[in-house]
Short mmCIF file of C-alpha atoms in Angstrom, two decimals:
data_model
loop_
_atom_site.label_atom_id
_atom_site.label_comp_id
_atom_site.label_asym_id
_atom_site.label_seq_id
_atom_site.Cartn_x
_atom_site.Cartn_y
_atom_site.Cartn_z
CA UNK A 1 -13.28 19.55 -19.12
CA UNK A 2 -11.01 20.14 -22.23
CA UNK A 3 -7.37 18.11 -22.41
CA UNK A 4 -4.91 20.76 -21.88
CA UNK A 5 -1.91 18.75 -21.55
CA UNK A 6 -0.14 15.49 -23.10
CA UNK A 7 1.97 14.20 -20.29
CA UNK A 8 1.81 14.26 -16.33
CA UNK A 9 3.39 17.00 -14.45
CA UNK A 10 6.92 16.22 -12.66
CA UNK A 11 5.96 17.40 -9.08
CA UNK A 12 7.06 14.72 -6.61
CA UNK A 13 10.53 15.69 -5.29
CA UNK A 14 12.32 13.35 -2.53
CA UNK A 15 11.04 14.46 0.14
CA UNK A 16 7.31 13.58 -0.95
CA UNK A 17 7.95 10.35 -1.98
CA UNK A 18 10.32 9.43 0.57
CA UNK A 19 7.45 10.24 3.11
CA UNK A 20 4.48 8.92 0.99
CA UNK A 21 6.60 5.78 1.23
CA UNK A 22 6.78 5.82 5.05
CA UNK A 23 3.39 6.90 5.28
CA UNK A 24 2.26 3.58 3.48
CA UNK A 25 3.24 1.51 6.07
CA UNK A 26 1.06 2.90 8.70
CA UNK A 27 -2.46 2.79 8.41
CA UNK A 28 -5.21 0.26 9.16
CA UNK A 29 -2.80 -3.23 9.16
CA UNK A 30 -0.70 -1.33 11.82
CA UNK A 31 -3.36 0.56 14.04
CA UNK A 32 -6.28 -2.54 13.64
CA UNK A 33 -4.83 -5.33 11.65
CA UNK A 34 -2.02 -6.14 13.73
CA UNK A 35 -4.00 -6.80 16.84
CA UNK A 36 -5.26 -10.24 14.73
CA UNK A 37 -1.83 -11.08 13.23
CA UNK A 38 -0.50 -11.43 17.17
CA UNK A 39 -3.76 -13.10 18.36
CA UNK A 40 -3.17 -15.95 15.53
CA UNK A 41 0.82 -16.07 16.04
CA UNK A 42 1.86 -14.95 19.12
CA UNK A 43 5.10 -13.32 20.07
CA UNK A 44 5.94 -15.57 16.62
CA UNK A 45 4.15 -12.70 14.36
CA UNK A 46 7.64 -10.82 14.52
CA UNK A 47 9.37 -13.03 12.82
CA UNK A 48 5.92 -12.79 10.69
CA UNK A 49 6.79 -9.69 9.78
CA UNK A 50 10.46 -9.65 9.17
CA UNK A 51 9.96 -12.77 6.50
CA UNK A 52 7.12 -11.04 4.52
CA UNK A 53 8.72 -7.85 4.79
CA UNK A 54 12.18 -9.55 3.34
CA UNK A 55 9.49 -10.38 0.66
CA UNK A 56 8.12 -7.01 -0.03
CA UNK A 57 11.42 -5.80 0.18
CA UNK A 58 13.12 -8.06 -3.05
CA UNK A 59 9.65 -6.73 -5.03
CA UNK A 60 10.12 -3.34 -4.50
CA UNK A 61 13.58 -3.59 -5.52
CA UNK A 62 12.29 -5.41 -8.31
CA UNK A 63 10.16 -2.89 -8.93
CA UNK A 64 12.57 0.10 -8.36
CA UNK A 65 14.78 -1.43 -11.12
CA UNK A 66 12.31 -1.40 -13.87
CA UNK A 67 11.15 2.03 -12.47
CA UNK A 68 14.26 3.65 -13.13
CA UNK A 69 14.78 2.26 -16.33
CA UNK A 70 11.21 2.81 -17.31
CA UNK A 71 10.03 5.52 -15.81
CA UNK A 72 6.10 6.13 -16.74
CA UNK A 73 3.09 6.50 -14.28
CA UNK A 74 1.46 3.28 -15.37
CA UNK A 75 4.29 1.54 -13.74
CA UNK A 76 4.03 -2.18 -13.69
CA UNK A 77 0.89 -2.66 -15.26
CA UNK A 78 2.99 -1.24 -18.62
CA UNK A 79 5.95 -3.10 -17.36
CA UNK A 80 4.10 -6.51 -17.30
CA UNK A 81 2.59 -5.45 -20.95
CA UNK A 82 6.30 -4.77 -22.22
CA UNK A 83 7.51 -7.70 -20.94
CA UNK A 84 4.89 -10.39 -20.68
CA UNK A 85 1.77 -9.44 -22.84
CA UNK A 86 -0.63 -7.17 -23.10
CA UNK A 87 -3.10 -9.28 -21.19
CA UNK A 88 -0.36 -9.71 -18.37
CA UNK A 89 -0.45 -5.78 -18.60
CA UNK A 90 -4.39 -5.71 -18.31
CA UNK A 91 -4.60 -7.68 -15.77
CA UNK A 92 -2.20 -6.33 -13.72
CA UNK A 93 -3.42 -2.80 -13.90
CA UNK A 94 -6.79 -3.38 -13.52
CA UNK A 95 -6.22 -5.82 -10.63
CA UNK A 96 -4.17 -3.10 -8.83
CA UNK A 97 -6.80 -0.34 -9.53
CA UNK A 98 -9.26 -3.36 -7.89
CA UNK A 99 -7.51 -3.20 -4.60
CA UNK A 100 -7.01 0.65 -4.17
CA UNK A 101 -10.63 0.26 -4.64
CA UNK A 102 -11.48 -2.09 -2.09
CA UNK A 103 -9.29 -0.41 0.52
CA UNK A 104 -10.27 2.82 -0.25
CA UNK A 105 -13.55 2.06 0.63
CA UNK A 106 -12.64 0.26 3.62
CA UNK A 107 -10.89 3.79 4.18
CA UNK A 108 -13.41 5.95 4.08
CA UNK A 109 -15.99 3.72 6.35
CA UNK A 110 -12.79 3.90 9.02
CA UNK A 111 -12.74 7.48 8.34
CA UNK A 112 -16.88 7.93 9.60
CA UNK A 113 -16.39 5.56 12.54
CA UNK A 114 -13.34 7.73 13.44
CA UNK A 115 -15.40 10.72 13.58
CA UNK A 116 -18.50 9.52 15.03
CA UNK A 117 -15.86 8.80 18.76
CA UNK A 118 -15.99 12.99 18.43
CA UNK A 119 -19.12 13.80 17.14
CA UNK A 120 -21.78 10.99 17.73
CA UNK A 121 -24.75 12.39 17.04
CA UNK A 122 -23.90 13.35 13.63
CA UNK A 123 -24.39 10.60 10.75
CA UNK A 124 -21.64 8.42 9.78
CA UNK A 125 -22.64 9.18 5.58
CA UNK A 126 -22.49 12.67 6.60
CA UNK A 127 -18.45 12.18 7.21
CA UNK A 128 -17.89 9.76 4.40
CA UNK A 129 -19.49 12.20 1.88
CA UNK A 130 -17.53 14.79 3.14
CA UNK A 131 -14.29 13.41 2.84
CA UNK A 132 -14.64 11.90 -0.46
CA UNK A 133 -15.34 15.31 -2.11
CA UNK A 134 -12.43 16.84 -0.15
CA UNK A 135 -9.61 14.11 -1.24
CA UNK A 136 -11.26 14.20 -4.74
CA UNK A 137 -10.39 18.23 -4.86
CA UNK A 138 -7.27 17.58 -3.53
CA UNK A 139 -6.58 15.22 -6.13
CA UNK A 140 -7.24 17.31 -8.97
CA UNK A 141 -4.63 19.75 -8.48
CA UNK A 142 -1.09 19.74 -9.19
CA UNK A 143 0.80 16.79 -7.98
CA UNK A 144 3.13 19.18 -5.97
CA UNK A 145 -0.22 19.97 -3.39
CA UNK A 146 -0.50 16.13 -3.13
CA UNK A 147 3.06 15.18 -2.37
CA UNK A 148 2.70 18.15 0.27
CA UNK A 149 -0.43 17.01 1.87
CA UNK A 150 0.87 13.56 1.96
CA UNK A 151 3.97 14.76 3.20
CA UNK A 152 2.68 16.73 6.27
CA UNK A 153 0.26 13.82 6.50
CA UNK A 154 2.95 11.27 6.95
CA UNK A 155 4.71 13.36 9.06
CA UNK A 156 2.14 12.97 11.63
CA UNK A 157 2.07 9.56 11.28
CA UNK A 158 5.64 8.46 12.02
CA UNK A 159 6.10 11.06 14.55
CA UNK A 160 3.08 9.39 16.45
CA UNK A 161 4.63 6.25 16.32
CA UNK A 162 7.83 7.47 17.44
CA UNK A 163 6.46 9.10 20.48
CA UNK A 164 4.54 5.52 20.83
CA UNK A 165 8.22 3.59 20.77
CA UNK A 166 9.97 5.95 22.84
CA UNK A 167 6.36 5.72 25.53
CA UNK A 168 6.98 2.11 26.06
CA UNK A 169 10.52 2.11 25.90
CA UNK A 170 9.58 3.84 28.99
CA UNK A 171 6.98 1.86 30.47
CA UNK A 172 9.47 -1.06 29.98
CA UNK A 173 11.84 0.30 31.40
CA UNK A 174 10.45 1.79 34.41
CA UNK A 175 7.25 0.20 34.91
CA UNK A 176 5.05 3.23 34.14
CA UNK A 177 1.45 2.65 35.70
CA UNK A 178 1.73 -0.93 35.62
CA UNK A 179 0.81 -3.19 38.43
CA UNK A 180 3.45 -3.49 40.95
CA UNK A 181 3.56 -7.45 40.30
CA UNK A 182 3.93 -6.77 36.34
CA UNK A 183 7.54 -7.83 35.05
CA UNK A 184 7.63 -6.06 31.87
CA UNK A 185 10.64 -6.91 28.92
CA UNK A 186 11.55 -10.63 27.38
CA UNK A 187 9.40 -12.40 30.54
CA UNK A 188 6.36 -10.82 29.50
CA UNK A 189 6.34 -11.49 25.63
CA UNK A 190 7.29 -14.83 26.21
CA UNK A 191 5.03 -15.70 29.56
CA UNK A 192 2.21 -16.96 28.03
CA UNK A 193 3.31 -20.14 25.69
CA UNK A 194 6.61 -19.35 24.25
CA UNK A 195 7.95 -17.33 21.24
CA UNK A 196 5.23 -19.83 18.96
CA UNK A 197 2.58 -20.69 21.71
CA UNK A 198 -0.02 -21.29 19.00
CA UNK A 199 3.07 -23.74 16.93
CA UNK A 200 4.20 -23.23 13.52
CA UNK A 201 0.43 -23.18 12.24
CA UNK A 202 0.09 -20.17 14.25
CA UNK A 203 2.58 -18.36 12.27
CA UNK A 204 1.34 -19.60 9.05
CA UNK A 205 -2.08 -18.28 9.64
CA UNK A 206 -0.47 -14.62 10.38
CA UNK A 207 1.02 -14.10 6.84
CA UNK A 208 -2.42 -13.41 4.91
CA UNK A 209 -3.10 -10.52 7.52
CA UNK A 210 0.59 -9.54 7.72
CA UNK A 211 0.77 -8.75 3.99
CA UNK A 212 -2.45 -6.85 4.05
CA UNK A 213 -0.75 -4.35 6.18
CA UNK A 214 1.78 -3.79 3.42
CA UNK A 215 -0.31 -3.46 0.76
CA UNK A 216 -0.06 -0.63 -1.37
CA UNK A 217 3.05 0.01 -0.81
CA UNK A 218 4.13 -0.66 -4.60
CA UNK A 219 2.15 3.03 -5.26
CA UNK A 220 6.17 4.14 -4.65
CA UNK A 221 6.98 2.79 -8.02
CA UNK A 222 3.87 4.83 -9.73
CA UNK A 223 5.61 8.03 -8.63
CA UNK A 224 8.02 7.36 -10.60
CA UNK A 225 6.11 8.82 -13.45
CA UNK A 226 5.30 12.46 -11.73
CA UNK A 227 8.74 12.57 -9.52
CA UNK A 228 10.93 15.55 -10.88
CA UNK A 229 14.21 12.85 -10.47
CA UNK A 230 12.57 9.25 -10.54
CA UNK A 231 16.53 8.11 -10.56
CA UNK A 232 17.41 9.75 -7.49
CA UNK A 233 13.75 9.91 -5.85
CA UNK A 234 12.54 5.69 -6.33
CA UNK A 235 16.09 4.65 -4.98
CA UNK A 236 15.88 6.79 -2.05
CA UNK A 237 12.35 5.67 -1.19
CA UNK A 238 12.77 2.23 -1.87
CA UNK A 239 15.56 1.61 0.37
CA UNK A 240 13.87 2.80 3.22
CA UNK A 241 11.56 0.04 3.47
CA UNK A 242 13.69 -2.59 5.45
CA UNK A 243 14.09 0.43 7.98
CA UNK A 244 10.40 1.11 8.50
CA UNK A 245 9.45 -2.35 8.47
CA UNK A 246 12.04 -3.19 11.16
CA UNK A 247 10.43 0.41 13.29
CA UNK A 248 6.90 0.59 12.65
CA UNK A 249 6.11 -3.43 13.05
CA UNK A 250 8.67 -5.22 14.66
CA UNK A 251 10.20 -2.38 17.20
CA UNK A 252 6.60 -1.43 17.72
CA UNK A 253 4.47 -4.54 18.05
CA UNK A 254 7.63 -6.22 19.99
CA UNK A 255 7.45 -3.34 23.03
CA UNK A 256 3.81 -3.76 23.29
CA UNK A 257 4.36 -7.78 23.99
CA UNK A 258 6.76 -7.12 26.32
CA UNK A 259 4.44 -4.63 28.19
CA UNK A 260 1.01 -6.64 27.78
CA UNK A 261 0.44 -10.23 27.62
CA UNK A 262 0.31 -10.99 23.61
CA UNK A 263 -3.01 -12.81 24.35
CA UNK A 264 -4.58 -9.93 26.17
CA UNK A 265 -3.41 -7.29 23.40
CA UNK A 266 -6.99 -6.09 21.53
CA UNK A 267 -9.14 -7.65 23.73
CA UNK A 268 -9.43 -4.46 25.79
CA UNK A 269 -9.60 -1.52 23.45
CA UNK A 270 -6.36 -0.23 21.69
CA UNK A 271 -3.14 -1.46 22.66
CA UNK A 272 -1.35 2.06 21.76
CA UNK A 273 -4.18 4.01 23.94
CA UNK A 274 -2.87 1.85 26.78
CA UNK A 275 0.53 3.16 26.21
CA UNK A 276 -0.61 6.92 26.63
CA UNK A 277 -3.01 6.43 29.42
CA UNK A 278 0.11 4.31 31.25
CA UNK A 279 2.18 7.56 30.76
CA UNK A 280 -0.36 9.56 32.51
CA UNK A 281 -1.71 11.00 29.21
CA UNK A 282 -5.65 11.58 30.06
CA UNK A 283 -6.46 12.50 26.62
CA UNK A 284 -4.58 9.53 25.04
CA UNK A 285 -8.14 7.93 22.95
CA UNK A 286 -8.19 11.31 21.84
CA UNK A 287 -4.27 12.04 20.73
CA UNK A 288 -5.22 8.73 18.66
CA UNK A 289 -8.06 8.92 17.47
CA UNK A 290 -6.64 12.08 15.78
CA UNK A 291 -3.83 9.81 14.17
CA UNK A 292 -5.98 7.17 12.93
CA UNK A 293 -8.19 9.95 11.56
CA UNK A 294 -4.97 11.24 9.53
CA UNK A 295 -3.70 7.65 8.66
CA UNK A 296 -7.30 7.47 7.42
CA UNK A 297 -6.91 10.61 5.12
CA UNK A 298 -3.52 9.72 4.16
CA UNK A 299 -4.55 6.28 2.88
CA UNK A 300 -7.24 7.44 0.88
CA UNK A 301 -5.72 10.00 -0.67
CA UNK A 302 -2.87 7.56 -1.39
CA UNK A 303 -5.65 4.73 -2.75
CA UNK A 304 -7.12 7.50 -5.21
CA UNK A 305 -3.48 8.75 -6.42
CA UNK A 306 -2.49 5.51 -7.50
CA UNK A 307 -5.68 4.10 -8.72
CA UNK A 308 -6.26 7.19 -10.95
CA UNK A 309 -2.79 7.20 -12.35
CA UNK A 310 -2.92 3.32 -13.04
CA UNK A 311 -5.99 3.44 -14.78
CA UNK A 312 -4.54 6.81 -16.60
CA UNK A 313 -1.40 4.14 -18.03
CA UNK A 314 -4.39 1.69 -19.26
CA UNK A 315 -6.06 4.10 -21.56
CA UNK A 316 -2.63 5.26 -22.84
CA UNK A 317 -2.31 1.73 -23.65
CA UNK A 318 -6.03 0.93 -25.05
CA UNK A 319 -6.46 -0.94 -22.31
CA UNK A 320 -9.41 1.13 -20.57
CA UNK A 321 -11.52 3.89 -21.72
CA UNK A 322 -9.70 6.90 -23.94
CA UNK A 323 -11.21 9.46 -21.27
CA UNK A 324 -9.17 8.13 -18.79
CA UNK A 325 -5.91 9.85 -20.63
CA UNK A 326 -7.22 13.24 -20.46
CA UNK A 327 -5.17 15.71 -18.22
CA UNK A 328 -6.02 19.40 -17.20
CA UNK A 329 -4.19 22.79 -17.07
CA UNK A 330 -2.74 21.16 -13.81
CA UNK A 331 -1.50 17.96 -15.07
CA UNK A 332 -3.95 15.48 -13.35
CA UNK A 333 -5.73 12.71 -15.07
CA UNK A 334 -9.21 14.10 -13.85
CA UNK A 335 -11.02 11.42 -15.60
CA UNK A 336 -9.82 9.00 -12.80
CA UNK A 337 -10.43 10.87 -9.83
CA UNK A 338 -13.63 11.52 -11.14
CA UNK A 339 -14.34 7.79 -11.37
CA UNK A 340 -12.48 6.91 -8.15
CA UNK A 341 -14.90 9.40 -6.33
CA UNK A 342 -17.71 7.84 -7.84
CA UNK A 343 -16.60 4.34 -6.45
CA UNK A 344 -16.40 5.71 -2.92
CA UNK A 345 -19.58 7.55 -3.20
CA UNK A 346 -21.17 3.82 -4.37
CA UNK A 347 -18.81 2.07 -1.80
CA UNK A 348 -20.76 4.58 1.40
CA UNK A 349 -24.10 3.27 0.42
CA UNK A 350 -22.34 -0.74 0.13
CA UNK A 351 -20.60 0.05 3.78
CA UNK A 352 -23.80 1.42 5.65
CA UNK A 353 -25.52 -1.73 4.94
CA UNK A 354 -22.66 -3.99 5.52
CA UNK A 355 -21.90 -5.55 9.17
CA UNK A 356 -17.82 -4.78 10.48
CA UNK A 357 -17.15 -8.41 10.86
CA UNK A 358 -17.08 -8.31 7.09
CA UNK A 359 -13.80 -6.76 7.73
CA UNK A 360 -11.89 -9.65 7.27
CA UNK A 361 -12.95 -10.87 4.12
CA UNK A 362 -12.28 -7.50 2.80
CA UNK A 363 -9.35 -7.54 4.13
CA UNK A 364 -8.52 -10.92 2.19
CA UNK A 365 -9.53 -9.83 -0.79
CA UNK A 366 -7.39 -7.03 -0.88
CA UNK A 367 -4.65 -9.43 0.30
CA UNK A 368 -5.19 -11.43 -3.01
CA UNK A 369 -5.24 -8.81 -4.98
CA UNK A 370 -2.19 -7.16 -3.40
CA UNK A 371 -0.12 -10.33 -3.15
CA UNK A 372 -1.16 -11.36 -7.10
CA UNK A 373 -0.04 -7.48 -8.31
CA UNK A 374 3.30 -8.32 -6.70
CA UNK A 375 3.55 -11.59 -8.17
CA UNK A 376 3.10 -10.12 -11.60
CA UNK A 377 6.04 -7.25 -10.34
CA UNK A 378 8.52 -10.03 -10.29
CA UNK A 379 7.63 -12.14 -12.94
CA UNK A 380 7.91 -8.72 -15.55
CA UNK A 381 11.50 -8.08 -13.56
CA UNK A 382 12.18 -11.73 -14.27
CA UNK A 383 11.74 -11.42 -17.95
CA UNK A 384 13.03 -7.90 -18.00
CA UNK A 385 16.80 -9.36 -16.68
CA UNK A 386 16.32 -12.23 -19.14
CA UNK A 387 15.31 -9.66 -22.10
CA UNK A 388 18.74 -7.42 -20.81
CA UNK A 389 20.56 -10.44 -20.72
CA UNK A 390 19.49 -11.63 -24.41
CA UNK A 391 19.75 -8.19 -26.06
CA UNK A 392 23.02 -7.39 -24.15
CA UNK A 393 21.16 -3.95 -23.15
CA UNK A 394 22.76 -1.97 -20.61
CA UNK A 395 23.13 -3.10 -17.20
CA UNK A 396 20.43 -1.49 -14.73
CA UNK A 397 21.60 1.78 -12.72
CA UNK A 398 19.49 1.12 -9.83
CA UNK A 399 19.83 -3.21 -9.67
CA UNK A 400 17.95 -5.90 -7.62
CA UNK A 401 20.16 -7.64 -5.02
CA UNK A 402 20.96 -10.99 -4.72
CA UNK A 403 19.76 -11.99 -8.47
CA UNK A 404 18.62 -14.21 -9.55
CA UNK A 405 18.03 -16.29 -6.14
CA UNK A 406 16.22 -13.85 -4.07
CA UNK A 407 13.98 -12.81 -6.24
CA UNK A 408 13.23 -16.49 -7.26
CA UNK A 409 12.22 -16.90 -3.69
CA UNK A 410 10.32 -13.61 -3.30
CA UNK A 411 7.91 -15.68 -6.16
CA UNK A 412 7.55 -18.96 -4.24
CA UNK A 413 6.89 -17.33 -1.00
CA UNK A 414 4.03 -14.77 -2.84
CA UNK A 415 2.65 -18.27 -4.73
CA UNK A 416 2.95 -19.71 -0.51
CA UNK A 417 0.56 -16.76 0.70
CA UNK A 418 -1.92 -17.82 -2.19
CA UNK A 419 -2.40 -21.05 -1.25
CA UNK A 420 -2.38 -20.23 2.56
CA UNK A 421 -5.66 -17.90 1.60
CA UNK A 422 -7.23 -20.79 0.24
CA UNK A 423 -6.36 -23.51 3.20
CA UNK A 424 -7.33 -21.10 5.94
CA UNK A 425 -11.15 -21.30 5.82
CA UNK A 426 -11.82 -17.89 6.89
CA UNK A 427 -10.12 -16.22 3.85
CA UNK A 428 -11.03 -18.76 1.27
CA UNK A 429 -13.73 -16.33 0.28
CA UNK A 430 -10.65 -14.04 -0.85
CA UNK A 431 -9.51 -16.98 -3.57
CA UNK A 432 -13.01 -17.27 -5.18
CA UNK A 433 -13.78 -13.45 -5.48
CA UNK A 434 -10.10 -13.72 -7.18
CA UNK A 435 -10.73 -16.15 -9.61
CA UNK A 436 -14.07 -14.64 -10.49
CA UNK A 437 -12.31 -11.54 -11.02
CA UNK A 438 -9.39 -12.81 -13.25
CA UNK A 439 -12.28 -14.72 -15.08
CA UNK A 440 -14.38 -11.58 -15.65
CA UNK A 441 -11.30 -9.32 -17.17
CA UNK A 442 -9.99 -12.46 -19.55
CA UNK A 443 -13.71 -11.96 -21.12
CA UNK A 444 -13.84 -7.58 -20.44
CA UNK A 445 -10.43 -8.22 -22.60
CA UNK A 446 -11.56 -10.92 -25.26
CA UNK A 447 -14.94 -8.16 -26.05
CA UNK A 448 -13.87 -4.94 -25.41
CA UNK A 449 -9.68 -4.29 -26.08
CA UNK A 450 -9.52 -3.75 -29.49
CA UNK A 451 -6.57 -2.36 -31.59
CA UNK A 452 -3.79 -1.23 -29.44
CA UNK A 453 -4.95 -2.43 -26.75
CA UNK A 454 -3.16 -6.38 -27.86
CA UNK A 455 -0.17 -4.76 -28.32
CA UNK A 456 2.87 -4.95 -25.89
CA UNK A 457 3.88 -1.33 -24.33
CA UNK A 458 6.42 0.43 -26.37
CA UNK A 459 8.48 2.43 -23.11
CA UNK A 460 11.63 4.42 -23.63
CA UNK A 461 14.64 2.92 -21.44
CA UNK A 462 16.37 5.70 -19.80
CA UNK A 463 19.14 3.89 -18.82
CA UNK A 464 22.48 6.15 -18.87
CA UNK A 465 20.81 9.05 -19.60
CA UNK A 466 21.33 12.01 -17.99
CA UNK A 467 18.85 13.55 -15.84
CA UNK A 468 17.80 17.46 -16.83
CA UNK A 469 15.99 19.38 -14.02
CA UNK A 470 12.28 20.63 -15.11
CA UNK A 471 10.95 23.39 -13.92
CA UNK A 472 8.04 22.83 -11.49
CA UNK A 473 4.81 23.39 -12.79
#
């Protein structure tokens, strides 16, 4: 396929990327992963979750900053080139592009499990095969048909977990087929131990699975390269975050401890099928096995998106194959997809031989991965304030709060969740595969990047320019 174009298309209007970033919070962390987080914490995962979201919060606003000021689709991984080396920038994009990996195929084996609760008699590969080809299509035309899918996709999504709040609001409220002797509200969540029945530790041990769930949300700041007004559109989406955090976790996992005993929560099926079949629903495993089967689709067309547009900013960069750069008539990197359907296809045949209780070490994997892209996020904003500061440059239209303490303390707690992964023995695996990997691109880098490829990123700031409207294409 020829190159028929030179630059990505502008496609991604507000409302896409507003709801491709509230779609990013739900998925597998929410729907599976959280049922862990509240087994190792307690009632004392909320607070869990309001601390590492306060986290993620200060690096998307870090990120949002040098998004608007920079806007390109290799997002950080150029920023952390521009700012603090080409290497920085290597390993930062390819580390990112590691994790979409590793979750995407996590993705897709959900995806064939999800299926196989409708249609058991028909093989699992069968599933994964056939979504992989579909979000690959999908991916290779215009931008505009992704933000839409994503969009309706998301939709479904939050409205689900709406209708989920506003069912045990009920249930709390007035007891909804609950035992007579139940006493749902503040005497359930705390009956069994307390607010921290399994102590401080407890909490601790939480965080690694509590910022798996938010991983992936940085893609935001990669839209920022394909969004028709990346000044208007990042803002918008970024500041939502605190909001959906606060909704989709906290509001969420807090009514289900006041309706079930936290210890009891996962050890009998799904927590939010409960919910439905205590409103009287009688098809509730199937109303959700329809929205993890969406979440599923959502994620992995989000995983491939920003992937394939990550890897499309390395080889603009000489930081990863030339073919990677080439766009078609439609303005997609195809080159990317391509590969990223290649790694699912090899990630089906790595799945079907792989036990689930490998889940967790996947899981921490992609929680090192995540947690180490984000690390790099701040420490490019870091030297992009100092660099601003130096040069007197313009001051940033879209700033991070609370500089320079919060984000100071955004980079200790990130550097914290490291070193939990490697005191906890059951994600220590998750430290070693990281090292190994860092190891293997400082050599892929010493042998392979030649040329341009040790040279810092040369990006346009757009600061206090005006925006002028493109016509979609």
């Amino acid at each position: 396929m020829p190159q028929f174009a030179q630059a990505l298309a502008r496609g991604l209007n507000v409302r896409h990327v507003r709801f491709m970033a509230l779609g990013s919070a739900i998925g597998t962390g929410l729907f599976y992963g959280s049922a862990s987080a509240i087994q190792a914490a307690g009632p004392a995962v909320l607070l869990a979750y309001m601390i590492g979201g306060a986290a993620v919060f200060m690096v998307m606003r870090a990120l949002g900053e040098m998004a608007v000021r920079h806007p390109v689709s290799g997002s950080f991984g150029q920023y952390a080139s521009k700012y603090l080396g080409p290497f920085a920038g290597f390993i930062t994009g390819w580390t990112f592009a590691f994790e979409m990996a590793i979750v995407a195929i996590a993705d897709v084996t959900a995806f064939g499990i999800y299926m196989g609760f409708w249609f058991p008699d028909v093989p699992r590969w069968i599933w994964i095969l056939a979504v992989v080809f579909f979000i690959a299509a999908l991916n290779m035309m215009k931008v505009k048909v992704f933000g839409e899918t994503e969009f309706w996709l998301s939709l479904i999504k939050v409205s689900a977990i709406i209708a989920m709040i506003a069912g045990g609001v009920l249930i709390v409220l007035f007891g909804f087929g609950l035992p007579a002797e139940a006493n749902p509200g503040m005497g359930t969540l705390l009956a069994a131990g307390g607010f921290f029945p399994n102590g401080f530790w407890g909490l601790l041990a939480s965080f690694s699975i509590v910022m798996f769930a938010f991983g992936g949300i940085e893609t935001i700041g990669i839209t920022a390269g394909e969004a028709e007004n990346p000044k208007s559109v990042v803002p918008k989406a970024i500041n939502t975050v605190p909001v959906r955090i606060l909704l989709f976790y906290v509001c969420t996992l807090g009514i289900l401890m006041m309706i079930y005993p936290w210890n009891q929560i996962g050890s009998e099926g799904s927590p939010f099928v409960q919910i439905f079949d205590n409103l009287g629903i009688p098809a509730a495993a199937h109303i959700l096995n329809a929205v993890v089967i969406t979440a599923a689709i959502s994620a992995i067309n989000s995983d491939i998106f920003g992937a394939g547009r990550m890897m499309f900013g390395l080889a603009q960069q000489g930081h990863a194959p030339a073919s990677f750069a080439k766009i078609s008539r439609n303005g997609v990197p195809w080159m990317t997809v391509l590969t990223m359907g290649i790694v699912l296809l090899a990630g089906v045949v790595l799945n079907a031989v792989l036990p689930e209780s490998l889940f967790l070490i996947i899981a921490s994997i992609a929680t090192f991965a995540t947690v180490f892209v984000w690390v790099m996020i701040l420490l490019s904003h870091i030297s992009m304030k100092r660099t601003i500061a130096r040069e007197n440059l313009p001051a940033s239209e879209f700033p991070s709060p609370w500089w320079p303490a919060a984000s100071y303390a955004a980079l200790a707690f990130m550097g914290f969740v490291i070193v939990l992964l490697g005191v906890i023995p059951a994600t220590r695996v998750a430290i070693v595969v990281g090292l190994v990997w860092i190891v293997l691109l400082f050599v892929a880098y010493k042998v392979w990047v030649r040329g341009k490829g040790h040279e810092r990123a040369e990006l346009v700031d757009e600061t206090g320019r005006e925006y002028v409207p493109v016509d979609s294409l």
